[in-house]
mmCIF file of C-alpha atoms and ligand atoms in Angstrom:
data_model
loop_
_atom_site.group_PDB
_atom_site.id
_atom_site.type_symbol
_atom_site.label_atom_id
_atom_site.label_comp_id
_atom_site.label_asym_id
_atom_site.label_seq_id
_atom_site.Cartn_x
_atom_site.Cartn_y
_atom_site.Cartn_z
ATOM 1 C CA UNK A 88 -29.668 37.915 35.251
ATOM 2 C CA UNK A 89 -27.848 39.995 32.658
ATOM 3 C CA UNK A 90 -24.074 40.235 33.035
ATOM 4 C CA UNK A 91 -21.660 41.942 30.722
ATOM 5 C CA UNK A 92 -19.349 39.345 29.193
ATOM 6 C CA UNK A 93 -16.921 40.235 26.420
ATOM 7 C CA UNK A 94 -16.208 36.614 25.705
ATOM 8 C CA UNK A 95 -18.816 33.920 25.521
ATOM 9 C CA UNK A 96 -17.263 30.690 24.242
ATOM 10 C CA UNK A 97 -20.720 29.294 23.638
ATOM 11 C CA UNK A 98 -21.252 31.847 20.827
ATOM 12 C CA UNK A 99 -19.292 29.607 18.478
ATOM 13 C CA UNK A 100 -21.080 26.453 19.560
ATOM 14 C CA UNK A 101 -24.612 27.469 18.646
ATOM 15 C CA UNK A 102 -25.140 25.378 15.525
ATOM 16 C CA UNK A 103 -23.422 22.730 13.500
ATOM 17 C CA UNK A 104 -22.502 24.926 10.534
ATOM 18 C CA UNK A 105 -20.687 27.270 12.834
ATOM 19 C CA UNK A 106 -19.100 24.507 14.870
ATOM 20 C CA UNK A 107 -17.755 22.840 11.745
ATOM 21 C CA UNK A 108 -16.289 26.138 10.544
ATOM 22 C CA UNK A 109 -14.278 26.742 13.688
ATOM 23 C CA UNK A 110 -12.892 23.250 14.140
ATOM 24 C CA UNK A 111 -9.199 23.230 14.928
ATOM 25 C CA UNK A 112 -8.530 19.678 13.806
ATOM 26 C CA UNK A 113 -9.292 18.499 10.272
ATOM 27 C CA UNK A 114 -9.193 14.899 9.178
ATOM 28 C CA UNK A 115 -8.761 13.523 5.709
ATOM 29 C CA UNK A 116 -8.852 10.027 4.290
ATOM 30 C CA UNK A 117 -5.510 10.884 2.661
ATOM 31 C CA UNK A 118 -3.933 10.734 6.113
ATOM 32 C CA UNK A 119 -5.058 7.177 6.835
ATOM 33 C CA UNK A 120 -3.039 3.986 6.443
ATOM 34 C CA UNK A 121 -4.574 0.525 6.716
ATOM 35 C CA UNK A 122 -2.500 -2.465 7.943
ATOM 36 C CA UNK A 123 -2.925 -5.707 5.979
ATOM 37 C CA UNK A 124 -1.759 -9.177 7.056
ATOM 38 C CA UNK A 125 -0.606 -11.332 4.160
ATOM 39 C CA UNK A 126 -0.224 -15.028 4.799
ATOM 40 C CA UNK A 127 1.651 -17.639 2.762
ATOM 41 C CA UNK A 128 -0.640 -20.152 1.104
ATOM 42 C CA UNK A 129 -3.684 -20.049 -1.157
ATOM 43 C CA UNK A 130 -7.340 -19.265 -0.838
ATOM 44 C CA UNK A 131 -7.030 -17.806 2.663
ATOM 45 C CA UNK A 132 -9.255 -15.109 4.107
ATOM 46 C CA UNK A 133 -9.438 -15.966 7.792
ATOM 47 C CA UNK A 134 -10.745 -13.736 10.516
ATOM 48 C CA UNK A 135 -8.352 -12.969 13.373
ATOM 49 C CA UNK A 136 -10.004 -14.158 16.565
ATOM 50 C CA UNK A 137 -8.676 -11.354 18.760
ATOM 51 C CA UNK A 138 -9.464 -8.679 16.136
ATOM 52 C CA UNK A 139 -13.037 -9.229 14.886
ATOM 53 C CA UNK A 140 -13.474 -7.764 11.423
ATOM 54 C CA UNK A 141 -9.763 -8.078 10.555
ATOM 55 C CA UNK A 142 -8.438 -10.884 8.341
ATOM 56 C CA UNK A 143 -5.315 -12.645 7.163
ATOM 57 C CA UNK A 144 -5.262 -12.969 3.383
ATOM 58 C CA UNK A 145 -3.214 -15.088 1.031
ATOM 59 C CA UNK A 146 -1.852 -13.145 -1.944
ATOM 60 C CA UNK A 147 -4.512 -14.549 -4.317
ATOM 61 C CA UNK A 148 -7.235 -13.165 -1.996
ATOM 62 C CA UNK A 149 -5.745 -9.708 -1.464
ATOM 63 C CA UNK A 150 -8.151 -8.364 -4.066
ATOM 64 C CA UNK A 151 -10.958 -8.806 -1.535
ATOM 65 C CA UNK A 152 -9.525 -6.224 0.802
ATOM 66 C CA UNK A 153 -7.972 -3.956 -1.854
ATOM 67 C CA UNK A 154 -11.360 -3.624 -3.591
ATOM 68 C CA UNK A 155 -12.997 -2.668 -0.310
ATOM 69 C CA UNK A 156 -10.238 -0.183 0.492
ATOM 70 C CA UNK A 157 -10.446 1.515 -2.890
ATOM 71 C CA UNK A 158 -14.204 1.716 -2.628
ATOM 72 C CA UNK A 159 -13.790 3.427 0.739
ATOM 73 C CA UNK A 160 -11.144 5.742 -0.739
ATOM 74 C CA UNK A 161 -8.349 4.409 1.478
ATOM 75 C CA UNK A 162 -5.314 4.068 -0.761
ATOM 76 C CA UNK A 163 -2.424 3.522 1.614
ATOM 77 C CA UNK A 164 -1.617 0.092 2.946
ATOM 78 C CA UNK A 165 0.986 -1.164 5.372
ATOM 79 C CA UNK A 166 1.994 -4.730 4.487
ATOM 80 C CA UNK A 167 2.777 -7.347 7.150
ATOM 81 C CA UNK A 168 3.982 -10.769 6.035
ATOM 82 C CA UNK A 169 3.279 -14.145 7.660
ATOM 83 C CA UNK A 170 5.724 -16.622 6.099
ATOM 84 C CA UNK A 171 5.187 -20.372 5.693
ATOM 85 C CA UNK A 172 8.446 -21.137 7.470
ATOM 86 C CA UNK A 173 10.578 -19.411 10.056
ATOM 87 C CA UNK A 174 14.242 -19.806 10.969
ATOM 88 C CA UNK A 175 16.829 -18.394 13.377
ATOM 89 C CA UNK A 176 17.760 -15.464 11.126
ATOM 90 C CA UNK A 177 14.363 -14.751 9.585
ATOM 91 C CA UNK A 178 15.552 -15.449 6.047
ATOM 92 C CA UNK A 179 11.936 -15.403 4.850
ATOM 93 C CA UNK A 180 12.044 -11.635 5.325
ATOM 94 C CA UNK A 181 14.564 -11.040 2.542
ATOM 95 C CA UNK A 182 13.893 -13.810 0.042
ATOM 96 C CA UNK A 183 12.922 -12.381 -3.313
ATOM 97 C CA UNK A 184 9.982 -14.800 -3.314
ATOM 98 C CA UNK A 185 9.153 -14.117 0.353
ATOM 99 C CA UNK A 186 5.581 -13.429 1.374
ATOM 100 C CA UNK A 187 5.876 -9.656 1.648
ATOM 101 C CA UNK A 188 7.836 -9.413 -1.612
ATOM 102 C CA UNK A 189 5.213 -11.508 -3.409
ATOM 103 C CA UNK A 190 2.402 -9.413 -1.956
ATOM 104 C CA UNK A 191 4.115 -6.143 -2.928
ATOM 105 C CA UNK A 192 4.665 -7.414 -6.475
ATOM 106 C CA UNK A 193 1.060 -8.557 -6.755
ATOM 107 C CA UNK A 194 -0.229 -5.206 -5.533
ATOM 108 C CA UNK A 195 2.037 -3.318 -7.915
ATOM 109 C CA UNK A 196 0.840 -5.366 -10.904
ATOM 110 C CA UNK A 197 -2.866 -5.664 -10.103
ATOM 111 C CA UNK A 198 -3.698 -2.737 -7.811
ATOM 112 C CA UNK A 199 -1.351 0.106 -8.785
ATOM 113 C CA UNK A 200 -3.622 2.643 -7.044
ATOM 114 C CA UNK A 201 -2.780 1.038 -3.686
ATOM 115 C CA UNK A 202 0.223 2.799 -2.135
ATOM 116 C CA UNK A 203 2.620 0.184 -0.777
ATOM 117 C CA UNK A 204 4.234 0.684 2.633
ATOM 118 C CA UNK A 205 6.358 -2.222 3.851
ATOM 119 C CA UNK A 206 6.657 -2.938 7.558
ATOM 120 C CA UNK A 207 10.243 -3.997 8.089
ATOM 121 C CA UNK A 208 10.795 -6.324 11.016
ATOM 122 C CA UNK A 209 12.103 -9.797 11.667
ATOM 123 C CA UNK A 210 9.784 -11.025 14.426
ATOM 124 C CA UNK A 211 7.238 -12.569 12.043
ATOM 125 C CA UNK A 212 10.065 -14.454 10.322
ATOM 126 C CA UNK A 213 12.311 -15.674 13.149
ATOM 127 C CA UNK A 214 11.673 -19.004 14.873
ATOM 128 C CA UNK A 215 12.294 -17.345 18.251
ATOM 129 C CA UNK A 216 9.991 -14.406 17.484
ATOM 130 C CA UNK A 217 12.488 -11.682 18.324
ATOM 131 C CA UNK A 218 13.060 -8.664 16.090
ATOM 132 C CA UNK A 219 16.688 -9.476 15.342
ATOM 133 C CA UNK A 220 19.587 -11.909 15.471
ATOM 134 C CA UNK A 221 20.149 -13.572 18.827
ATOM 135 C CA UNK A 222 23.432 -13.835 20.645
ATOM 136 C CA UNK A 223 24.134 -15.818 23.807
ATOM 137 C CA UNK A 224 22.846 -19.141 24.965
ATOM 138 C CA UNK A 225 19.327 -19.213 23.619
ATOM 139 C CA UNK A 226 16.131 -20.358 25.298
ATOM 140 C CA UNK A 227 17.574 -21.658 28.539
ATOM 141 C CA UNK A 228 20.527 -19.346 29.074
ATOM 142 C CA UNK A 229 20.921 -15.604 28.842
ATOM 143 C CA UNK A 230 20.304 -14.184 25.416
ATOM 144 C CA UNK A 231 19.984 -10.841 23.769
ATOM 145 C CA UNK A 232 19.340 -9.438 20.347
ATOM 146 C CA UNK A 233 22.656 -8.533 18.755
ATOM 147 C CA UNK A 234 22.121 -4.961 17.629
ATOM 148 C CA UNK A 235 24.888 -4.520 15.091
ATOM 149 C CA UNK A 236 24.596 -7.986 13.562
ATOM 150 C CA UNK A 237 20.877 -7.316 13.079
ATOM 151 C CA UNK A 238 21.567 -4.100 11.133
ATOM 152 C CA UNK A 239 23.027 -6.031 8.186
ATOM 153 C CA UNK A 240 19.872 -8.115 7.987
ATOM 154 C CA UNK A 241 17.564 -5.112 8.223
ATOM 155 C CA UNK A 242 19.456 -3.414 5.413
ATOM 156 C CA UNK A 243 19.167 -6.509 3.283
ATOM 157 C CA UNK A 244 15.424 -6.827 3.966
ATOM 158 C CA UNK A 245 14.922 -3.161 3.075
ATOM 159 C CA UNK A 246 16.624 -3.605 -0.283
ATOM 160 C CA UNK A 247 14.590 -6.739 -1.045
ATOM 161 C CA UNK A 248 11.378 -4.880 -0.196
ATOM 162 C CA UNK A 249 12.445 -2.007 -2.441
ATOM 163 C CA UNK A 250 13.242 -4.475 -5.244
ATOM 164 C CA UNK A 251 9.754 -5.946 -4.786
ATOM 165 C CA UNK A 252 8.039 -2.574 -5.204
ATOM 166 C CA UNK A 253 7.721 -1.037 -1.728
ATOM 167 C CA UNK A 254 7.047 2.703 -1.910
ATOM 168 C CA UNK A 255 7.880 3.449 1.733
ATOM 169 C CA UNK A 256 10.057 1.371 4.065
ATOM 170 C CA UNK A 257 8.843 1.314 7.676
ATOM 171 C CA UNK A 258 11.339 -0.287 10.095
ATOM 172 C CA UNK A 259 9.709 -1.408 13.353
ATOM 173 C CA UNK A 260 12.535 -3.375 14.977
ATOM 174 C CA UNK A 261 13.954 -0.671 17.296
ATOM 175 C CA UNK A 262 17.636 -1.504 16.794
ATOM 176 C CA UNK A 263 19.986 1.439 17.288
ATOM 177 C CA UNK A 264 21.330 2.798 14.016
ATOM 178 C CA UNK A 265 18.881 0.954 11.756
ATOM 179 C CA UNK A 266 17.699 4.038 9.895
ATOM 180 C CA UNK A 267 21.282 4.895 8.974
ATOM 181 C CA UNK A 268 22.010 1.315 7.924
ATOM 182 C CA UNK A 269 18.830 1.090 5.856
ATOM 183 C CA UNK A 270 19.315 4.533 4.261
ATOM 184 C CA UNK A 271 22.838 3.744 3.122
ATOM 185 C CA UNK A 272 21.872 0.297 1.815
ATOM 186 C CA UNK A 273 18.980 1.801 -0.164
ATOM 187 C CA UNK A 274 21.130 4.624 -1.504
ATOM 188 C CA UNK A 275 23.843 2.178 -2.558
ATOM 189 C CA UNK A 276 21.215 0.496 -4.755
ATOM 190 C CA UNK A 277 20.020 3.820 -6.161
ATOM 191 C CA UNK A 278 16.826 3.896 -4.097
ATOM 192 C CA UNK A 279 17.679 7.426 -3.043
ATOM 193 C CA UNK A 280 14.073 8.612 -3.489
ATOM 194 C CA UNK A 281 12.466 5.862 -1.415
ATOM 195 C CA UNK A 282 11.260 7.330 1.893
ATOM 196 C CA UNK A 283 11.757 5.786 5.318
ATOM 197 C CA UNK A 284 8.984 6.020 7.892
ATOM 198 C CA UNK A 285 10.606 4.870 11.118
ATOM 199 C CA UNK A 286 8.766 3.485 14.089
ATOM 200 C CA UNK A 287 10.800 5.963 16.116
ATOM 201 C CA UNK A 288 9.165 6.072 19.546
ATOM 202 C CA UNK A 289 7.968 2.500 19.749
ATOM 203 C CA UNK A 290 7.128 1.451 23.265
ATOM 204 C CA UNK A 291 7.226 -2.041 24.702
ATOM 205 C CA UNK A 292 3.468 -2.386 25.021
ATOM 206 C CA UNK A 293 0.804 -4.886 25.970
ATOM 207 C CA UNK A 294 -1.402 -3.184 23.397
ATOM 208 C CA UNK A 295 0.386 -5.305 20.738
ATOM 209 C CA UNK A 296 -1.126 -8.510 22.160
ATOM 210 C CA UNK A 297 -3.775 -9.103 19.472
ATOM 211 C CA UNK A 298 -1.271 -8.300 16.686
ATOM 212 C CA UNK A 299 1.080 -10.980 17.930
ATOM 213 C CA UNK A 300 -1.752 -13.464 17.689
ATOM 214 C CA UNK A 301 -2.638 -12.131 14.243
ATOM 215 C CA UNK A 302 0.931 -12.314 12.969
ATOM 216 C CA UNK A 303 2.102 -15.297 15.024
ATOM 217 C CA UNK A 304 5.001 -13.140 16.195
ATOM 218 C CA UNK A 305 4.991 -13.434 19.994
ATOM 219 C CA UNK A 306 8.532 -14.024 21.277
ATOM 220 C CA UNK A 307 9.064 -17.712 22.135
ATOM 221 C CA UNK A 308 10.862 -16.641 25.312
ATOM 222 C CA UNK A 309 11.726 -13.391 27.042
ATOM 223 C CA UNK A 310 10.241 -10.071 25.987
ATOM 224 C CA UNK A 311 11.116 -7.074 23.823
ATOM 225 C CA UNK A 312 12.144 -4.764 26.645
ATOM 226 C CA UNK A 313 15.815 -4.703 25.685
ATOM 227 C CA UNK A 314 14.952 -2.985 22.396
ATOM 228 C CA UNK A 315 11.460 -1.466 22.615
ATOM 229 C CA UNK A 316 11.032 1.517 24.915
ATOM 230 C CA UNK A 317 10.025 1.657 28.576
ATOM 231 C CA UNK A 318 6.653 3.383 28.850
ATOM 232 C CA UNK A 319 7.778 5.442 31.824
ATOM 233 C CA UNK A 320 9.924 7.556 29.507
ATOM 234 C CA UNK A 321 9.041 10.655 27.533
ATOM 235 C CA UNK A 322 12.349 12.396 26.803
ATOM 236 C CA UNK A 323 13.663 9.153 25.434
ATOM 237 C CA UNK A 324 10.826 9.029 22.906
ATOM 238 C CA UNK A 325 11.810 12.451 21.671
ATOM 239 C CA UNK A 326 15.458 11.409 21.563
ATOM 240 C CA UNK A 327 14.593 8.386 19.423
ATOM 241 C CA UNK A 328 12.623 10.562 17.006
ATOM 242 C CA UNK A 329 15.370 13.199 16.700
ATOM 243 C CA UNK A 330 18.030 10.581 16.210
ATOM 244 C CA UNK A 331 16.053 8.748 13.515
ATOM 245 C CA UNK A 332 15.646 12.052 11.685
ATOM 246 C CA UNK A 333 19.402 12.661 11.989
ATOM 247 C CA UNK A 334 19.950 9.255 10.431
ATOM 248 C CA UNK A 335 17.656 10.065 7.521
ATOM 249 C CA UNK A 336 14.085 9.176 8.538
ATOM 250 C CA UNK A 337 11.567 11.098 6.397
ATOM 251 C CA UNK A 338 8.571 10.419 8.649
ATOM 252 C CA UNK A 339 8.673 9.440 12.324
ATOM 253 C CA UNK A 340 6.068 7.346 14.072
ATOM 254 C CA UNK A 341 4.841 7.114 17.638
ATOM 255 C CA UNK A 342 3.365 3.779 18.681
ATOM 256 C CA UNK A 343 0.951 2.911 20.286
ATOM 257 C CA UNK A 344 -1.213 6.016 19.935
ATOM 258 C CA UNK A 345 -3.909 6.356 22.547
ATOM 259 C CA UNK A 346 -1.841 5.994 25.714
ATOM 260 C CA UNK A 347 0.950 8.011 24.128
ATOM 261 C CA UNK A 348 -0.767 11.241 23.101
ATOM 262 C CA UNK A 349 1.755 13.166 25.211
ATOM 263 C CA UNK A 350 4.597 11.641 23.195
ATOM 264 C CA UNK A 351 2.867 12.511 19.914
ATOM 265 C CA UNK A 352 2.539 16.111 21.117
ATOM 266 C CA UNK A 353 6.126 16.275 22.317
ATOM 267 C CA UNK A 354 7.514 14.855 19.087
ATOM 268 C CA UNK A 355 5.319 16.928 16.791
ATOM 269 C CA UNK A 356 6.317 20.130 18.606
ATOM 270 C CA UNK A 357 9.991 19.298 18.219
ATOM 271 C CA UNK A 358 10.451 17.920 14.713
ATOM 272 C CA UNK A 359 10.232 19.292 11.186
ATOM 273 C CA UNK A 360 9.098 16.077 9.493
ATOM 274 C CA UNK A 361 5.613 14.534 9.331
ATOM 275 C CA UNK A 362 4.567 12.590 12.434
ATOM 276 C CA UNK A 363 2.615 9.356 12.173
ATOM 277 C CA UNK A 364 0.803 7.534 14.961
ATOM 278 C CA UNK A 365 -0.097 3.853 14.989
ATOM 279 C CA UNK A 366 -3.347 3.032 16.723
ATOM 280 C CA UNK A 367 -2.413 -0.556 17.423
ATOM 281 C CA UNK A 368 -4.234 -3.868 17.635
ATOM 282 C CA UNK A 369 -5.049 -3.632 21.356
ATOM 283 C CA UNK A 370 -6.673 -0.238 20.854
ATOM 284 C CA UNK A 371 -8.835 -1.741 18.114
ATOM 285 C CA UNK A 372 -9.735 -4.880 20.055
ATOM 286 C CA UNK A 373 -10.695 -2.990 23.212
ATOM 287 C CA UNK A 374 -13.139 -0.801 21.321
ATOM 288 C CA UNK A 375 -14.534 -3.785 19.379
ATOM 289 C CA UNK A 376 -15.087 -5.821 22.524
ATOM 290 C CA UNK A 377 -16.705 -3.008 24.481
ATOM 291 C CA UNK A 378 -18.935 -2.143 21.523
ATOM 292 C CA UNK A 379 -19.956 -5.778 21.085
ATOM 293 C CA UNK A 380 -20.932 -5.927 24.738
ATOM 294 C CA UNK A 381 -23.070 -2.844 24.189
ATOM 295 C CA UNK A 382 -21.081 -0.738 26.644
ATOM 296 C CA UNK A 383 -20.044 1.978 24.189
ATOM 297 C CA UNK A 384 -21.032 3.370 20.804
ATOM 298 C CA UNK A 385 -18.343 2.129 18.409
ATOM 299 C CA UNK A 386 -18.593 4.860 15.763
ATOM 300 C CA UNK A 387 -18.598 7.696 18.273
ATOM 301 C CA UNK A 388 -15.692 6.264 20.245
ATOM 302 C CA UNK A 389 -13.578 5.602 17.151
ATOM 303 C CA UNK A 390 -14.231 9.132 15.879
ATOM 304 C CA UNK A 391 -13.360 10.693 19.219
ATOM 305 C CA UNK A 392 -10.162 8.700 19.669
ATOM 306 C CA UNK A 393 -9.009 9.292 16.084
ATOM 307 C CA UNK A 394 -9.564 13.036 16.398
ATOM 308 C CA UNK A 395 -7.658 13.043 19.692
ATOM 309 C CA UNK A 396 -4.633 11.514 17.962
ATOM 310 C CA UNK A 397 -4.646 14.182 15.249
ATOM 311 C CA UNK A 398 -5.286 16.880 17.851
ATOM 312 C CA UNK A 399 -2.191 15.663 19.715
ATOM 313 C CA UNK A 400 -0.181 16.485 16.600
ATOM 314 C CA UNK A 401 -0.154 13.427 14.350
ATOM 315 C CA UNK A 402 -0.442 14.105 10.633
ATOM 316 C CA UNK A 403 -0.815 10.464 9.647
ATOM 317 C CA UNK A 404 -2.803 7.692 11.341
ATOM 318 C CA UNK A 405 -2.248 3.982 10.884
ATOM 319 C CA UNK A 406 -5.464 2.295 11.946
ATOM 320 C CA UNK A 407 -7.509 -0.877 11.512
ATOM 321 C CA UNK A 408 -10.529 1.448 11.417
ATOM 322 C CA UNK A 409 -9.298 3.304 8.307
ATOM 323 C CA UNK A 410 -12.253 2.349 6.095
ATOM 324 C CA UNK A 411 -14.853 3.199 8.714
ATOM 325 C CA UNK A 412 -13.131 6.497 9.486
ATOM 326 C CA UNK A 413 -13.074 7.418 5.798
ATOM 327 C CA UNK A 414 -16.835 6.870 5.721
ATOM 328 C CA UNK A 415 -17.431 8.892 8.873
ATOM 329 C CA UNK A 416 -15.302 11.725 7.509
ATOM 330 C CA UNK A 417 -17.438 11.626 4.350
ATOM 331 C CA UNK A 418 -20.646 11.712 6.340
ATOM 332 C CA UNK A 419 -19.404 14.799 8.134
ATOM 333 C CA UNK A 420 -19.368 13.146 11.527
ATOM 334 C CA UNK A 421 -15.744 14.272 11.942
ATOM 335 C CA UNK A 422 -13.177 16.268 10.003
HETATM 336 C C1 PBG B 712 6.619 -5.831 14.513
HETATM 337 C C2 PBG B 712 5.391 -5.041 14.781
HETATM 338 C C3 PBG B 712 4.494 -5.136 15.847
HETATM 339 C C4 PBG B 712 3.467 -4.255 15.560
HETATM 340 C C5 PBG B 712 3.772 -3.621 14.372
HETATM 341 N N1 PBG B 712 4.973 -4.107 13.913
HETATM 342 C C6 PBG B 712 4.481 -6.028 17.020
HETATM 343 C C7 PBG B 712 5.515 -5.925 18.055
HETATM 344 O O1 PBG B 712 6.422 -5.107 18.029
HETATM 345 O O2 PBG B 712 5.456 -6.785 18.939
HETATM 346 C C8 PBG B 712 2.244 -4.034 16.395
HETATM 347 C C9 PBG B 712 1.032 -3.564 15.658
HETATM 348 C C10 PBG B 712 -0.242 -3.716 16.388
HETATM 349 O O3 PBG B 712 -0.301 -4.120 17.570
HETATM 350 O O4 PBG B 712 -1.278 -3.405 15.780
HETATM 351 N N2 PBG B 712 7.677 -5.619 15.366
#
């Protein structure tokens, strides 16, 4: 049958050259950030059980991963520190010889082409595993994270990370007013040009499970629901992003990514700063496990999910699959 159709969408799907020309979403390795776990000690390169293919490295072994990253053309790294000792106030997070400070200094001296983004949080450094200073009775009685007391610590950590060579500060604690506190502390030390990428819409999520094993940062009691966001809420995610920008955030992040594509879209439609998305540990582990079982094709699934995050409006993607994605972009599979 011959019908008259003005529009035939299939016209632009006829061959790969054409399809690649009319793509609406473009990916670049320049938009990828790779998270690295740095552990106190020596001679450590240990695989994380819940995240096959991901490792904890001691500072002296960081070269292993930095070499691989540079070879893959992935230059941006988010540093997470796993200290030797923890205490009530997470003092390991702001010591000048702390694990993240040492790692930042090492990277600056030995791998200057690696761009250094410092995750700023206290949960890896506190004995109780919460992202701030506790008030109240402690383990047996009621407790809560003291928002305003925590701000002083966050500001201090930010300055110590800047002193150690961080090139972006990325607070992930979810205290109210932290961006303002961090911005003014940095400015007071003349770090006026150091950008802040805030974990703005960070949801209280079970997708962080493998990370907490990787970083040894699961809360010893209670949960993070009094500071991380309730996943029923969308407007609130936008409010968090707008308020962080008001306080001086240069880039805002939505986290996790895959179950929060609507939030990424909402935020990216509303703001005038770059939007980052963090495809978190649980997203990685689910794909790994399903691929290992032979249920899905890993490369195709990772490509499809990564593109969906950019299509939703993210301009930057933090992902444990950064090196593989860079390769697949190169091969023309996506992008
Ligand atoms: C620290 C932090 C977490 C993640 C990034 N920074 C864990 C959490 O909030 O419990 C999660 C990253 C991931 O799951 O890959 N607060």
